[in-house]
Amino acid sequence: MRSGYISEKGDVYSFGVLLLVFLTGQEALIRYEEGGKYQSIIPYVKSHACDGQIETIVDPEVLREAKGDKHTQQYLHDFLALALLCTSDSSEARPDMIDVAKELV
């Protein structure tokens, strides 16, 4: 949350970060240099997702469970798409929380 305002769309963003944490098994802030610098999980996931490398970002434990199951693999892609939509830079592009809940059911 860069704006400092509390809003439903801000909650959706935070929830999207939580979804990415669940999907990747990573923390919300990822250490990317030995010097102790951290980066949000969002650019990390976006850079790999845009390259079609979902297998490199999904928690290996989750991948083992999904291996060979096309329905589960599709669910992972849908889950990632929802998480990325929730973490859109533009608050207007983010879904309402009720719509997020419907997608997850």
mmCIF file with all atom_site columns, C-alpha atoms in Angstrom:
data_model
loop_
_atom_site.group_PDB
_atom_site.id
_atom_site.type_symbol
_atom_site.label_atom_id
_atom_site.label_alt_id
_atom_site.label_comp_id
_atom_site.label_asym_id
_atom_site.label_entity_id
_atom_site.label_seq_id
_atom_site.pdbx_PDB_ins_code
_atom_site.Cartn_x
_atom_site.Cartn_y
_atom_site.Cartn_z
_atom_site.occupancy
_atom_site.B_iso_or_equiv
_atom_site.pdbx_formal_charge
_atom_site.auth_seq_id
_atom_site.auth_comp_id
_atom_site.auth_asym_id
_atom_site.auth_atom_id
_atom_site.pdbx_PDB_model_num
ATOM 1   C CA . MET A 1 1   ? 0.000   0.000   0.000   1.00 0.00 ? 1   MET A CA 1
ATOM 2   C CA . ARG A 1 2   ? 1.772   3.062   -1.218  1.00 0.00 ? 2   ARG A CA 1
ATOM 3   C CA . SER A 1 3   ? -1.049  5.555   -0.741  1.00 0.00 ? 3   SER A CA 1
ATOM 4   C CA . GLY A 1 4   ? -1.355  5.168   3.011   1.00 0.00 ? 4   GLY A CA 1
ATOM 5   C CA . TYR A 1 5   ? -5.144  5.025   2.746   1.00 0.00 ? 5   TYR A CA 1
ATOM 6   C CA . ILE A 1 6   ? -7.193  2.172   4.110   1.00 0.00 ? 6   ILE A CA 1
ATOM 7   C CA . SER A 1 7   ? -9.687  0.893   1.573   1.00 0.00 ? 7   SER A CA 1
ATOM 8   C CA . GLU A 1 8   ? -11.371 -2.261  0.345   1.00 0.00 ? 8   GLU A CA 1
ATOM 9   C CA . LYS A 1 9   ? -9.134  -2.247  -2.726  1.00 0.00 ? 9   LYS A CA 1
ATOM 10  C CA . GLY A 1 10  ? -6.127  -2.022  -0.417  1.00 0.00 ? 10  GLY A CA 1
ATOM 11  C CA . ASP A 1 11  ? -7.427  -5.082  1.409   1.00 0.00 ? 11  ASP A CA 1
ATOM 12  C CA . VAL A 1 12  ? -7.784  -6.876  -1.925  1.00 0.00 ? 12  VAL A CA 1
ATOM 13  C CA . TYR A 1 13  ? -4.153  -6.024  -2.721  1.00 0.00 ? 13  TYR A CA 1
ATOM 14  C CA . SER A 1 14  ? -2.997  -7.391  0.633   1.00 0.00 ? 14  SER A CA 1
ATOM 15  C CA . PHE A 1 15  ? -5.071  -10.522 0.134   1.00 0.00 ? 15  PHE A CA 1
ATOM 16  C CA . GLY A 1 16  ? -3.466  -10.964 -3.284  1.00 0.00 ? 16  GLY A CA 1
ATOM 17  C CA . VAL A 1 17  ? -0.043  -10.853 -1.650  1.00 0.00 ? 17  VAL A CA 1
ATOM 18  C CA . LEU A 1 18  ? -1.227  -13.530 0.776   1.00 0.00 ? 18  LEU A CA 1
ATOM 19  C CA . LEU A 1 19  ? -2.402  -15.680 -2.151  1.00 0.00 ? 19  LEU A CA 1
ATOM 20  C CA . LEU A 1 20  ? 1.044   -15.350 -3.740  1.00 0.00 ? 20  LEU A CA 1
ATOM 21  C CA . VAL A 1 21  ? 2.676   -16.391 -0.467  1.00 0.00 ? 21  VAL A CA 1
ATOM 22  C CA . PHE A 1 22  ? 0.469   -19.498 -0.360  1.00 0.00 ? 22  PHE A CA 1
ATOM 23  C CA . LEU A 1 23  ? 1.167   -20.329 -3.999  1.00 0.00 ? 23  LEU A CA 1
ATOM 24  C CA . THR A 1 24  ? 4.936   -19.872 -3.906  1.00 0.00 ? 24  THR A CA 1
ATOM 25  C CA . GLY A 1 25  ? 5.823   -20.881 -0.368  1.00 0.00 ? 25  GLY A CA 1
ATOM 26  C CA . GLN A 1 26  ? 7.923   -17.695 -0.245  1.00 0.00 ? 26  GLN A CA 1
ATOM 27  C CA . GLU A 1 27  ? 7.639   -14.808 2.162   1.00 0.00 ? 27  GLU A CA 1
ATOM 28  C CA . ALA A 1 28  ? 6.061   -11.517 1.081   1.00 0.00 ? 28  ALA A CA 1
ATOM 29  C CA . LEU A 1 29  ? 9.526   -9.961  0.957   1.00 0.00 ? 29  LEU A CA 1
ATOM 30  C CA . ILE A 1 30  ? 12.228  -11.981 -0.781  1.00 0.00 ? 30  ILE A CA 1
ATOM 31  C CA . ARG A 1 31  ? 15.931  -11.430 -0.119  1.00 0.00 ? 31  ARG A CA 1
ATOM 32  C CA . TYR A 1 32  ? 17.600  -11.036 -3.480  1.00 0.00 ? 32  TYR A CA 1
ATOM 33  C CA . GLU A 1 33  ? 21.132  -9.945  -2.590  1.00 0.00 ? 33  GLU A CA 1
ATOM 34  C CA . GLU A 1 34  ? 23.683  -10.992 -0.034  1.00 0.00 ? 34  GLU A CA 1
ATOM 35  C CA . GLY A 1 35  ? 23.728  -7.384  1.172   1.00 0.00 ? 35  GLY A CA 1
ATOM 36  C CA . GLY A 1 36  ? 20.332  -7.948  2.689   1.00 0.00 ? 36  GLY A CA 1
ATOM 37  C CA . LYS A 1 37  ? 18.203  -6.149  0.110   1.00 0.00 ? 37  LYS A CA 1
ATOM 38  C CA . TYR A 1 38  ? 14.618  -7.274  -0.155  1.00 0.00 ? 38  TYR A CA 1
ATOM 39  C CA . GLN A 1 39  ? 12.080  -7.178  -2.933  1.00 0.00 ? 39  GLN A CA 1
ATOM 40  C CA . SER A 1 40  ? 8.339   -7.647  -2.815  1.00 0.00 ? 40  SER A CA 1
ATOM 41  C CA . ILE A 1 41  ? 7.149   -11.043 -3.978  1.00 0.00 ? 41  ILE A CA 1
ATOM 42  C CA . ILE A 1 42  ? 5.017   -9.361  -6.657  1.00 0.00 ? 42  ILE A CA 1
ATOM 43  C CA . PRO A 1 43  ? 7.710   -8.369  -9.213  1.00 0.00 ? 43  PRO A CA 1
ATOM 44  C CA . TYR A 1 44  ? 9.368   -11.754 -8.715  1.00 0.00 ? 44  TYR A CA 1
ATOM 45  C CA . VAL A 1 45  ? 6.146   -13.604 -9.520  1.00 0.00 ? 45  VAL A CA 1
ATOM 46  C CA . LYS A 1 46  ? 5.167   -11.273 -12.376 1.00 0.00 ? 46  LYS A CA 1
ATOM 47  C CA . SER A 1 47  ? 8.531   -11.650 -14.097 1.00 0.00 ? 47  SER A CA 1
ATOM 48  C CA . HIS A 1 48  ? 8.306   -15.437 -14.015 1.00 0.00 ? 48  HIS A CA 1
ATOM 49  C CA . ALA A 1 49  ? 4.587   -15.608 -14.825 1.00 0.00 ? 49  ALA A CA 1
ATOM 50  C CA . CYS A 1 50  ? 5.000   -13.386 -17.890 1.00 0.00 ? 50  CYS A CA 1
ATOM 51  C CA . ASP A 1 51  ? 7.653   -15.772 -19.180 1.00 0.00 ? 51  ASP A CA 1
ATOM 52  C CA . GLY A 1 52  ? 5.264   -18.700 -18.721 1.00 0.00 ? 52  GLY A CA 1
ATOM 53  C CA . GLN A 1 53  ? 7.458   -20.151 -15.986 1.00 0.00 ? 53  GLN A CA 1
ATOM 54  C CA . ILE A 1 54  ? 4.754   -20.900 -13.430 1.00 0.00 ? 54  ILE A CA 1
ATOM 55  C CA . GLU A 1 55  ? 6.551   -24.112 -12.453 1.00 0.00 ? 55  GLU A CA 1
ATOM 56  C CA . THR A 1 56  ? 9.513   -22.062 -11.222 1.00 0.00 ? 56  THR A CA 1
ATOM 57  C CA . ILE A 1 57  ? 7.409   -20.000 -8.822  1.00 0.00 ? 57  ILE A CA 1
ATOM 58  C CA . VAL A 1 58  ? 4.929   -22.520 -7.428  1.00 0.00 ? 58  VAL A CA 1
ATOM 59  C CA . ASP A 1 59  ? 5.901   -24.202 -4.166  1.00 0.00 ? 59  ASP A CA 1
ATOM 60  C CA . PRO A 1 60  ? 7.554   -27.537 -5.090  1.00 0.00 ? 60  PRO A CA 1
ATOM 61  C CA . GLU A 1 61  ? 5.330   -29.341 -2.588  1.00 0.00 ? 61  GLU A CA 1
ATOM 62  C CA . VAL A 1 62  ? 2.240   -28.036 -4.376  1.00 0.00 ? 62  VAL A CA 1
ATOM 63  C CA . LEU A 1 63  ? 3.686   -29.040 -7.750  1.00 0.00 ? 63  LEU A CA 1
ATOM 64  C CA . ARG A 1 64  ? 4.290   -32.583 -6.531  1.00 0.00 ? 64  ARG A CA 1
ATOM 65  C CA . GLU A 1 65  ? 0.642   -32.854 -5.530  1.00 0.00 ? 65  GLU A CA 1
ATOM 66  C CA . ALA A 1 66  ? -0.532  -31.448 -8.877  1.00 0.00 ? 66  ALA A CA 1
ATOM 67  C CA . LYS A 1 67  ? 1.785   -33.439 -11.114 1.00 0.00 ? 67  LYS A CA 1
ATOM 68  C CA . GLY A 1 68  ? -0.143  -34.998 -13.970 1.00 0.00 ? 68  GLY A CA 1
ATOM 69  C CA . ASP A 1 69  ? -3.532  -33.687 -12.826 1.00 0.00 ? 69  ASP A CA 1
ATOM 70  C CA . LYS A 1 70  ? -4.691  -31.260 -15.521 1.00 0.00 ? 70  LYS A CA 1
ATOM 71  C CA . HIS A 1 71  ? -7.555  -29.913 -13.396 1.00 0.00 ? 71  HIS A CA 1
ATOM 72  C CA . THR A 1 72  ? -5.209  -29.038 -10.541 1.00 0.00 ? 72  THR A CA 1
ATOM 73  C CA . GLN A 1 73  ? -2.699  -27.475 -12.920 1.00 0.00 ? 73  GLN A CA 1
ATOM 74  C CA . GLN A 1 74  ? -5.465  -25.327 -14.410 1.00 0.00 ? 74  GLN A CA 1
ATOM 75  C CA . TYR A 1 75  ? -6.524  -24.360 -10.886 1.00 0.00 ? 75  TYR A CA 1
ATOM 76  C CA . LEU A 1 76  ? -2.948  -23.230 -10.160 1.00 0.00 ? 76  LEU A CA 1
ATOM 77  C CA . HIS A 1 77  ? -2.966  -21.044 -13.282 1.00 0.00 ? 77  HIS A CA 1
ATOM 78  C CA . ASP A 1 78  ? -6.350  -19.583 -12.313 1.00 0.00 ? 78  ASP A CA 1
ATOM 79  C CA . PHE A 1 79  ? -5.164  -19.028 -8.724  1.00 0.00 ? 79  PHE A CA 1
ATOM 80  C CA . LEU A 1 80  ? -2.078  -17.193 -9.999  1.00 0.00 ? 80  LEU A CA 1
ATOM 81  C CA . ALA A 1 81  ? -4.163  -15.061 -12.364 1.00 0.00 ? 81  ALA A CA 1
ATOM 82  C CA . LEU A 1 82  ? -6.477  -14.096 -9.500  1.00 0.00 ? 82  LEU A CA 1
ATOM 83  C CA . ALA A 1 83  ? -3.560  -13.237 -7.216  1.00 0.00 ? 83  ALA A CA 1
ATOM 84  C CA . LEU A 1 84  ? -1.987  -11.064 -9.913  1.00 0.00 ? 84  LEU A CA 1
ATOM 85  C CA . LEU A 1 85  ? -5.307  -9.330  -10.568 1.00 0.00 ? 85  LEU A CA 1
ATOM 86  C CA . CYS A 1 86  ? -5.638  -8.602  -6.845  1.00 0.00 ? 86  CYS A CA 1
ATOM 87  C CA . THR A 1 87  ? -2.154  -7.069  -6.803  1.00 0.00 ? 87  THR A CA 1
ATOM 88  C CA . SER A 1 88  ? -2.663  -4.846  -9.848  1.00 0.00 ? 88  SER A CA 1
ATOM 89  C CA . ASP A 1 89  ? -0.951  -1.482  -9.553  1.00 0.00 ? 89  ASP A CA 1
ATOM 90  C CA . SER A 1 90  ? -4.227  0.244   -10.363 1.00 0.00 ? 90  SER A CA 1
ATOM 91  C CA . SER A 1 91  ? -6.791  -0.078  -7.597  1.00 0.00 ? 91  SER A CA 1
ATOM 92  C CA . GLU A 1 92  ? -9.549  0.288   -10.191 1.00 0.00 ? 92  GLU A CA 1
ATOM 93  C CA . ALA A 1 93  ? -8.300  -2.865  -11.936 1.00 0.00 ? 93  ALA A CA 1
ATOM 94  C CA . ARG A 1 94  ? -8.568  -4.936  -8.754  1.00 0.00 ? 94  ARG A CA 1
ATOM 95  C CA . PRO A 1 95  ? -11.733 -6.963  -8.201  1.00 0.00 ? 95  PRO A CA 1
ATOM 96  C CA . ASP A 1 96  ? -14.061 -6.427  -5.274  1.00 0.00 ? 96  ASP A CA 1
ATOM 97  C CA . MET A 1 97  ? -13.447 -8.783  -2.367  1.00 0.00 ? 97  MET A CA 1
ATOM 98  C CA . ILE A 1 98  ? -16.807 -10.496 -2.907  1.00 0.00 ? 98  ILE A CA 1
ATOM 99  C CA . ASP A 1 99  ? -15.729 -11.354 -6.456  1.00 0.00 ? 99  ASP A CA 1
ATOM 100 C CA . VAL A 1 100 ? -12.417 -12.704 -5.167  1.00 0.00 ? 100 VAL A CA 1
ATOM 101 C CA . ALA A 1 101 ? -14.317 -14.921 -2.730  1.00 0.00 ? 101 ALA A CA 1
ATOM 102 C CA . LYS A 1 102 ? -16.569 -16.200 -5.517  1.00 0.00 ? 102 LYS A CA 1
ATOM 103 C CA . GLU A 1 103 ? -13.547 -17.085 -7.643  1.00 0.00 ? 103 GLU A CA 1
ATOM 104 C CA . LEU A 1 104 ? -12.019 -19.083 -4.814  1.00 0.00 ? 104 LEU A CA 1
ATOM 105 C CA . VAL A 1 105 ? -15.138 -21.144 -4.166  1.00 0.00 ? 105 VAL A CA 1
#
